[in-house]
mmCIF file of C-alpha atoms in Angstrom:
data_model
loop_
_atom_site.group_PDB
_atom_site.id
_atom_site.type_symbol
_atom_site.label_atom_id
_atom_site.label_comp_id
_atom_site.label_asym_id
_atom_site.label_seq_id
_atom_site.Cartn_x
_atom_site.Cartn_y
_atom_site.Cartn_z
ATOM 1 C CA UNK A 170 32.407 46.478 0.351
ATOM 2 C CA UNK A 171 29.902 43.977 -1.529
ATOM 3 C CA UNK A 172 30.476 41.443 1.107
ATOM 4 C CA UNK A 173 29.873 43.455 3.998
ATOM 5 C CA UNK A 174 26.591 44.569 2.369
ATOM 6 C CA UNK A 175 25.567 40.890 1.501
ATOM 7 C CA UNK A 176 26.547 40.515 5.578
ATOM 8 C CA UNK A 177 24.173 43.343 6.621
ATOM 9 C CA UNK A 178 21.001 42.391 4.025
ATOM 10 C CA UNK A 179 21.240 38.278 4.768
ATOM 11 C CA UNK A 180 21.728 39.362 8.784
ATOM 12 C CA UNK A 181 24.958 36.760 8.948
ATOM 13 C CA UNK A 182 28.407 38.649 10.159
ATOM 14 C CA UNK A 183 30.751 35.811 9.034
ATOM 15 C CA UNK A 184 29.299 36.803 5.342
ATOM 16 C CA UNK A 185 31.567 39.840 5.257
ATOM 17 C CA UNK A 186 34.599 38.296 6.969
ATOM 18 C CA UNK A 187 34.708 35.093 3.997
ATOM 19 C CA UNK A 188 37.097 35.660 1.262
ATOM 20 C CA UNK A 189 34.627 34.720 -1.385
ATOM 21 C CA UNK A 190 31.230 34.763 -1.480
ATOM 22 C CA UNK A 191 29.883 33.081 -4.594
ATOM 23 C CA UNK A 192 26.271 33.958 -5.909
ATOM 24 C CA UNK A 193 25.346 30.787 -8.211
ATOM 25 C CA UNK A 194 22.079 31.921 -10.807
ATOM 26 C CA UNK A 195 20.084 30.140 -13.440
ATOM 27 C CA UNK A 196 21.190 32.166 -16.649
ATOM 28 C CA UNK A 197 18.674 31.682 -19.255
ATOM 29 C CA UNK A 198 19.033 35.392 -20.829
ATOM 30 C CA UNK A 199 22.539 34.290 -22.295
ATOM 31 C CA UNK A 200 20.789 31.279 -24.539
ATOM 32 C CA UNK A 201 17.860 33.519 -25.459
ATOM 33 C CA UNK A 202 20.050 36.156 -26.689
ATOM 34 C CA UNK A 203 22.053 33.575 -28.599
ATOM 35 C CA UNK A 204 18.685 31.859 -29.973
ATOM 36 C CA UNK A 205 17.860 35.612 -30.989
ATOM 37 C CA UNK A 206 20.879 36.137 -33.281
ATOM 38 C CA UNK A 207 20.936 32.773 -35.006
ATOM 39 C CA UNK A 208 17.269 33.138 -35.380
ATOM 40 C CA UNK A 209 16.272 29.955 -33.398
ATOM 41 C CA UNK A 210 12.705 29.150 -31.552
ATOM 42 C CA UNK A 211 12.760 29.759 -27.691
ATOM 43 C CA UNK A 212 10.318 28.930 -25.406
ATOM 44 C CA UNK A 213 12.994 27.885 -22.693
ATOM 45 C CA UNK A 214 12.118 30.221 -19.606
ATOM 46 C CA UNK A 215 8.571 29.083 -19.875
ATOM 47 C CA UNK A 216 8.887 25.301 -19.620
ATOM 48 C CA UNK A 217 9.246 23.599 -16.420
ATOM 49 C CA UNK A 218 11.203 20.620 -18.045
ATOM 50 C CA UNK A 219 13.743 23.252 -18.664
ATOM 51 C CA UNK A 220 13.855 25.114 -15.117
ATOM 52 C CA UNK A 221 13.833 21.524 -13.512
ATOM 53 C CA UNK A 222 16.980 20.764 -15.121
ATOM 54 C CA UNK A 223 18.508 24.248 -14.420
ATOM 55 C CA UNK A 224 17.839 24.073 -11.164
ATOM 56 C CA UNK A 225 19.654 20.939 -10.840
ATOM 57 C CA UNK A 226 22.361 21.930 -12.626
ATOM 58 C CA UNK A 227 22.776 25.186 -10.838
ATOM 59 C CA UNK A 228 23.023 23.223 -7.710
ATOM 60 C CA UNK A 229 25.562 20.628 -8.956
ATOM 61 C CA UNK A 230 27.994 23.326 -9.867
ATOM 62 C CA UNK A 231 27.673 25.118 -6.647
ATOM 63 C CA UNK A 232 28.187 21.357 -5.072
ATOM 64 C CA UNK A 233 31.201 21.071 -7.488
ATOM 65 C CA UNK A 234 32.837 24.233 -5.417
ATOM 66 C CA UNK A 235 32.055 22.499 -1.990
ATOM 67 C CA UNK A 236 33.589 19.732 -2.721
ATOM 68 C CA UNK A 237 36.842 21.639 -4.501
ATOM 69 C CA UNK A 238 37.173 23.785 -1.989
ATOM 70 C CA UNK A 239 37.062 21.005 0.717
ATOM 71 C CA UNK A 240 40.170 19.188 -1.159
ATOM 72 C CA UNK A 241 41.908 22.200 -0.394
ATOM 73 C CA UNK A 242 41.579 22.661 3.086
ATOM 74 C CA UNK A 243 38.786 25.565 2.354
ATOM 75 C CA UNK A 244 35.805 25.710 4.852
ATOM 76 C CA UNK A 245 31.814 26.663 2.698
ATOM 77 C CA UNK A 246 28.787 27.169 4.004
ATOM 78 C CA UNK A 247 25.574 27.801 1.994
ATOM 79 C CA UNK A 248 22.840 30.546 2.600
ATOM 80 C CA UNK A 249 19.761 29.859 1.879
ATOM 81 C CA UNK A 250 18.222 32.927 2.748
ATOM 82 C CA UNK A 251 19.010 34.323 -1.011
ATOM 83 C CA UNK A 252 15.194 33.180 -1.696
ATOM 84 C CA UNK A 253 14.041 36.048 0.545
ATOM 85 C CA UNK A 254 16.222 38.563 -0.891
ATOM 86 C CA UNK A 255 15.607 38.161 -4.638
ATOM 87 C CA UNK A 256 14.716 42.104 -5.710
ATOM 88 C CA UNK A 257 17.590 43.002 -3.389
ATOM 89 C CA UNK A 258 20.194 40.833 -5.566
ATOM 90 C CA UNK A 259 19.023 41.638 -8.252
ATOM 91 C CA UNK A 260 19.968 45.696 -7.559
ATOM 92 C CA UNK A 261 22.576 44.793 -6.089
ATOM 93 C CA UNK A 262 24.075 43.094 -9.004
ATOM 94 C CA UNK A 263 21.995 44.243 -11.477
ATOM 95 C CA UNK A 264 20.712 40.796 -12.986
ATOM 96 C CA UNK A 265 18.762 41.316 -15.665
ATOM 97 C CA UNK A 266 15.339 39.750 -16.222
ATOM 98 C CA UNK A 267 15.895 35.660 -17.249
ATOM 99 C CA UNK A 268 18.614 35.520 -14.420
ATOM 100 C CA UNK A 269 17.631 33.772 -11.057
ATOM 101 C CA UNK A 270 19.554 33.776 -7.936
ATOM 102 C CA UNK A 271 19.583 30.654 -6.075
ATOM 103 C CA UNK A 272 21.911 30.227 -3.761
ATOM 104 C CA UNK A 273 24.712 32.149 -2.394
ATOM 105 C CA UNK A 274 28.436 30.579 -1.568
ATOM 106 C CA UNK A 275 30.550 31.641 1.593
ATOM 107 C CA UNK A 276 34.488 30.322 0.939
ATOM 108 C CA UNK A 277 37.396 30.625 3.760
ATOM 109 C CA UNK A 278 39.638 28.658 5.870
ATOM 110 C CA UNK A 279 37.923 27.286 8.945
ATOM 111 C CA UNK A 280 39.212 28.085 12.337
ATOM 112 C CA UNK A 281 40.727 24.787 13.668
ATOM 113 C CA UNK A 282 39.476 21.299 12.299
ATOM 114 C CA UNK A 283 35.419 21.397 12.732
ATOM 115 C CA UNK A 284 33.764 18.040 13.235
ATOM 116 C CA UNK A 285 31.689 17.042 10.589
ATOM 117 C CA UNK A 286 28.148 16.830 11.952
ATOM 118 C CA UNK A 287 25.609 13.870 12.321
ATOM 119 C CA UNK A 288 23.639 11.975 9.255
ATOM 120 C CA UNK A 289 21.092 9.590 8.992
ATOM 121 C CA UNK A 290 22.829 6.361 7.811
ATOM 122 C CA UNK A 291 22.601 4.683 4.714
ATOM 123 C CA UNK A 292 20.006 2.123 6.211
ATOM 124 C CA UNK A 293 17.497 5.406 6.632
ATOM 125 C CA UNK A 294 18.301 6.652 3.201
ATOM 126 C CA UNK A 295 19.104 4.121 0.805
ATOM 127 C CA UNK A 296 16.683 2.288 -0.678
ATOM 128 C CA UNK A 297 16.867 -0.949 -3.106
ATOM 129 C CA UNK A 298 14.687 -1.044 -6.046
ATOM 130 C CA UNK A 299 12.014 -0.306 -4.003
ATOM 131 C CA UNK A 300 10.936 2.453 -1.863
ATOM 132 C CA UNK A 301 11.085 1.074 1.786
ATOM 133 C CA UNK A 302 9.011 2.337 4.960
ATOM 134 C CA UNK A 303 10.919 2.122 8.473
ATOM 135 C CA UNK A 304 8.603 1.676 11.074
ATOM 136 C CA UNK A 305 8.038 4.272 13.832
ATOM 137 C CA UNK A 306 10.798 2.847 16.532
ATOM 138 C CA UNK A 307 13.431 2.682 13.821
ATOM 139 C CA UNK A 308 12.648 6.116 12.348
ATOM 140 C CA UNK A 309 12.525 7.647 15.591
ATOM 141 C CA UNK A 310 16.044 6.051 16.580
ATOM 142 C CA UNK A 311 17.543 6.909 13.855
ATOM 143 C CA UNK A 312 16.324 10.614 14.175
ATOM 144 C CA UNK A 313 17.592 10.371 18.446
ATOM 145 C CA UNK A 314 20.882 9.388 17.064
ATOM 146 C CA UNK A 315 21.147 11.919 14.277
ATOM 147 C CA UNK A 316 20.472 14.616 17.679
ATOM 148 C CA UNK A 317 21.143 12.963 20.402
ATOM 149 C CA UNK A 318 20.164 14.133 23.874
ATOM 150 C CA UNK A 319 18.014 17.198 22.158
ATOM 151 C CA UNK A 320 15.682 18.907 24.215
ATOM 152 C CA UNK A 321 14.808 22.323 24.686
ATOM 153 C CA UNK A 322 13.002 23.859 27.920
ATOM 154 C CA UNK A 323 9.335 24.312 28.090
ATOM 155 C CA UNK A 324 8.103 27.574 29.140
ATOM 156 C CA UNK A 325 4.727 29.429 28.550
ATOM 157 C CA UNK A 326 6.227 31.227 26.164
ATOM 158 C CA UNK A 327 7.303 28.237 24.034
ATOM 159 C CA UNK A 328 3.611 26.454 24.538
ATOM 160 C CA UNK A 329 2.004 29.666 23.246
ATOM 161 C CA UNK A 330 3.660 29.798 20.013
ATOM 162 C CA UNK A 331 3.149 26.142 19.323
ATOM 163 C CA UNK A 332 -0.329 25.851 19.908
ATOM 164 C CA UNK A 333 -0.722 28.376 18.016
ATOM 165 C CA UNK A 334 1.518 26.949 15.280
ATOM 166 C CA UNK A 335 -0.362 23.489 15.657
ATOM 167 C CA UNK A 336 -3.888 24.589 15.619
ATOM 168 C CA UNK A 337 -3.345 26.663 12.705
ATOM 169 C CA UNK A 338 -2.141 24.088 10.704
ATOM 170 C CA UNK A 339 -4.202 20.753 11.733
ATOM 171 C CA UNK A 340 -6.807 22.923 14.168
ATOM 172 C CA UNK A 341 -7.283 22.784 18.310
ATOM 173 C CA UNK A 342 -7.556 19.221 18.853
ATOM 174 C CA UNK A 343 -3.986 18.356 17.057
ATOM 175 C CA UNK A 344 -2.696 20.988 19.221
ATOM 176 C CA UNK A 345 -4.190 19.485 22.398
ATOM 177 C CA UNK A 346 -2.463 16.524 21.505
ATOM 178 C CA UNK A 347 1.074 17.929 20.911
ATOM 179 C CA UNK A 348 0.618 20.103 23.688
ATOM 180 C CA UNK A 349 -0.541 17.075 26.266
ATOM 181 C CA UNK A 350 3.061 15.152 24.274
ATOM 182 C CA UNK A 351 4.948 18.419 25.776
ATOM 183 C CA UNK A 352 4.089 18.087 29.030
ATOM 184 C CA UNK A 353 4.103 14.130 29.246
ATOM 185 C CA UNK A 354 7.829 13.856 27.592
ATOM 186 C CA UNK A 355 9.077 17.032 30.066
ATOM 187 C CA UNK A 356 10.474 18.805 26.681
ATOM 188 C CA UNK A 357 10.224 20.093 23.738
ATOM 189 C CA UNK A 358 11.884 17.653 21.246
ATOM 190 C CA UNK A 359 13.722 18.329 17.999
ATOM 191 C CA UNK A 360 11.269 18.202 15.694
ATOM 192 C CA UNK A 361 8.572 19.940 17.984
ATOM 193 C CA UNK A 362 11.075 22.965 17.921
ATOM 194 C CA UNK A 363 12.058 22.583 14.213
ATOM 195 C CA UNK A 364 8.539 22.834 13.007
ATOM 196 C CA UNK A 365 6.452 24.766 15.284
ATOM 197 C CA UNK A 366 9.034 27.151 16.603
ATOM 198 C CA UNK A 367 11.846 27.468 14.068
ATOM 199 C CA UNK A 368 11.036 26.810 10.322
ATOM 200 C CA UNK A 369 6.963 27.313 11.719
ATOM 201 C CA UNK A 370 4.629 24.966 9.834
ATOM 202 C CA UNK A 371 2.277 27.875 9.530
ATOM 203 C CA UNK A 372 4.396 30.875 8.316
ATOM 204 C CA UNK A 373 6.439 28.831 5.628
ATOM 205 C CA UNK A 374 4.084 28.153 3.356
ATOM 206 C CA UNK A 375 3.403 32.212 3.704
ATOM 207 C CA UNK A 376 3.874 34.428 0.648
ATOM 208 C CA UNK A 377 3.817 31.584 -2.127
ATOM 209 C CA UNK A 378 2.384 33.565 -4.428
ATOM 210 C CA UNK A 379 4.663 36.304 -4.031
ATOM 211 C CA UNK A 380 7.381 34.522 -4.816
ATOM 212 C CA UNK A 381 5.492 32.963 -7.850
ATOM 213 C CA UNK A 382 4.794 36.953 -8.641
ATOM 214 C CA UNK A 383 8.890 37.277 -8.513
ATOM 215 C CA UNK A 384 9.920 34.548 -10.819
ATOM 216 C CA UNK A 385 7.623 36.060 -13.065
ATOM 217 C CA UNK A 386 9.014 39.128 -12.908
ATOM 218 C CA UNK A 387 11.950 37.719 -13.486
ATOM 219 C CA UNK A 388 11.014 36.472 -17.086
ATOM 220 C CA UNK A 389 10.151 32.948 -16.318
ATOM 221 C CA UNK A 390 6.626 31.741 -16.463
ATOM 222 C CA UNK A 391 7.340 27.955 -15.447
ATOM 223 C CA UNK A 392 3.908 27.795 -13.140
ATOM 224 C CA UNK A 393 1.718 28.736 -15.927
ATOM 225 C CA UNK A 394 0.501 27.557 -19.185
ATOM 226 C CA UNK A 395 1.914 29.132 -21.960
ATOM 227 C CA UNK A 396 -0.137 29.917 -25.036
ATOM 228 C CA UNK A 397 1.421 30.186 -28.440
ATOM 229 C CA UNK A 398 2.956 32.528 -30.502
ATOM 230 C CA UNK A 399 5.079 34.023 -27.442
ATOM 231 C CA UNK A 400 6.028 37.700 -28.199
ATOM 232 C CA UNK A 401 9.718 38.230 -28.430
ATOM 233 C CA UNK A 402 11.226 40.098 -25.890
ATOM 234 C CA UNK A 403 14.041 42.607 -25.914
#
């Protein structure tokens, strides 16, 4: 019943069908409480060294079960839309404040043997000792191979929405420019479609506050400066 209602709120069908869903949270109520009754200082869910680290850590584990799973023959997919949905975990399984969601887990056997997709190589990623600059030609191959053949139709439609993506962003003149690109290439290319009609440049920056507003509600104050004494909380 859980999983179908994770299906429904994250819109993703295949959500209710998995035989585990895994919802991975940074837990920093558990150390307060156990800084309370051996009468310890706390200041953890107001420093960002510590919420760096728990981040990361929260991550690695949920890595951990990809990579378990995988050994096993198991199929996982991630869903990042759990960012969007915070106050809805949260009632649904009544976290309490200094508990984050992060990122939720989808387990199950794949259907047939998928093919793993496309990476940038380790001459685009790597670096030695140094941080090292490709130049245009190589970046751009190396982004054709990653998607090769990509291109999605132009309509009036399409143009619309990313000029007005474009001139929001970088104003009328950029979005002349990748509008006259459009038309000259015949397409719209990858990452045309990835950032002005997919993850849009100008909505995902939206709302930053509000979700500064919700980790705050949460308990942590990471973003802020934190004035001593801090009140203890029950």
């Amino acid at each position: 019943a859980t999983s179908r209602k994770l299906a429904d709120l994250c819109r993703q069908k295949f959500i209710g069908e998995a035989p585990v869903n895994l919802l991975f949270c940074i837990d920093w109520r558990r150390i307060h409480r156990w800084a309370k009754i051996d009468c310890a200082p706390y200041s953890a869910n107001h420093a960002f060294r510590h919420f760096w680290i728990s981040f990361q850590d929260t991550i690695i584990a949920a890595q951990n079960i990809c990579t378990a799973a995988d050994a096993h023959g198991l199929g996982s997919v991630y869903i990042g839309t759990v960012m969007d949905l915070i106050p809805q975990m949260v009632d649904m399984f009544t976290l309490p404040r200094e508990v984050m969601p992060v990122v939720l887990l989808c387990l199950g056997y794949p259907e047939g043997s998928p093919l793993p997709r496309r990476k940038l190589g380790p001459d685009v990623v790597v670096h030695h000792e140094t941080y090292q600059d490709l130049s245009d030609d190589v970046l751009r191959d190396a982004f054709s191979a990653k998607y090769p053949d990509w291109q999605k139709a132009v309509d009036d439609r399409r143009l619309e929405s990313i000029q007005e993506v474009c001139t929001t962003v970088h104003g009328p003149e950029f979005a002349d420019q990748c509008l006259a690109r459009i038309r000259e290439q015949g397409y719209i290319n990858m990452v045309q479609n990835y950032f002005g009609l997919h993850y849009v440049a100008d909505g995902m920056p939206q709302n930053n506050e509000d979700f500064v507003k919700l980790i705050v509600d949460r308990g942590f104050t990471w973003f802020t400066k934190t004035e001593f004494p801090i009140a203890r909380a029950d």
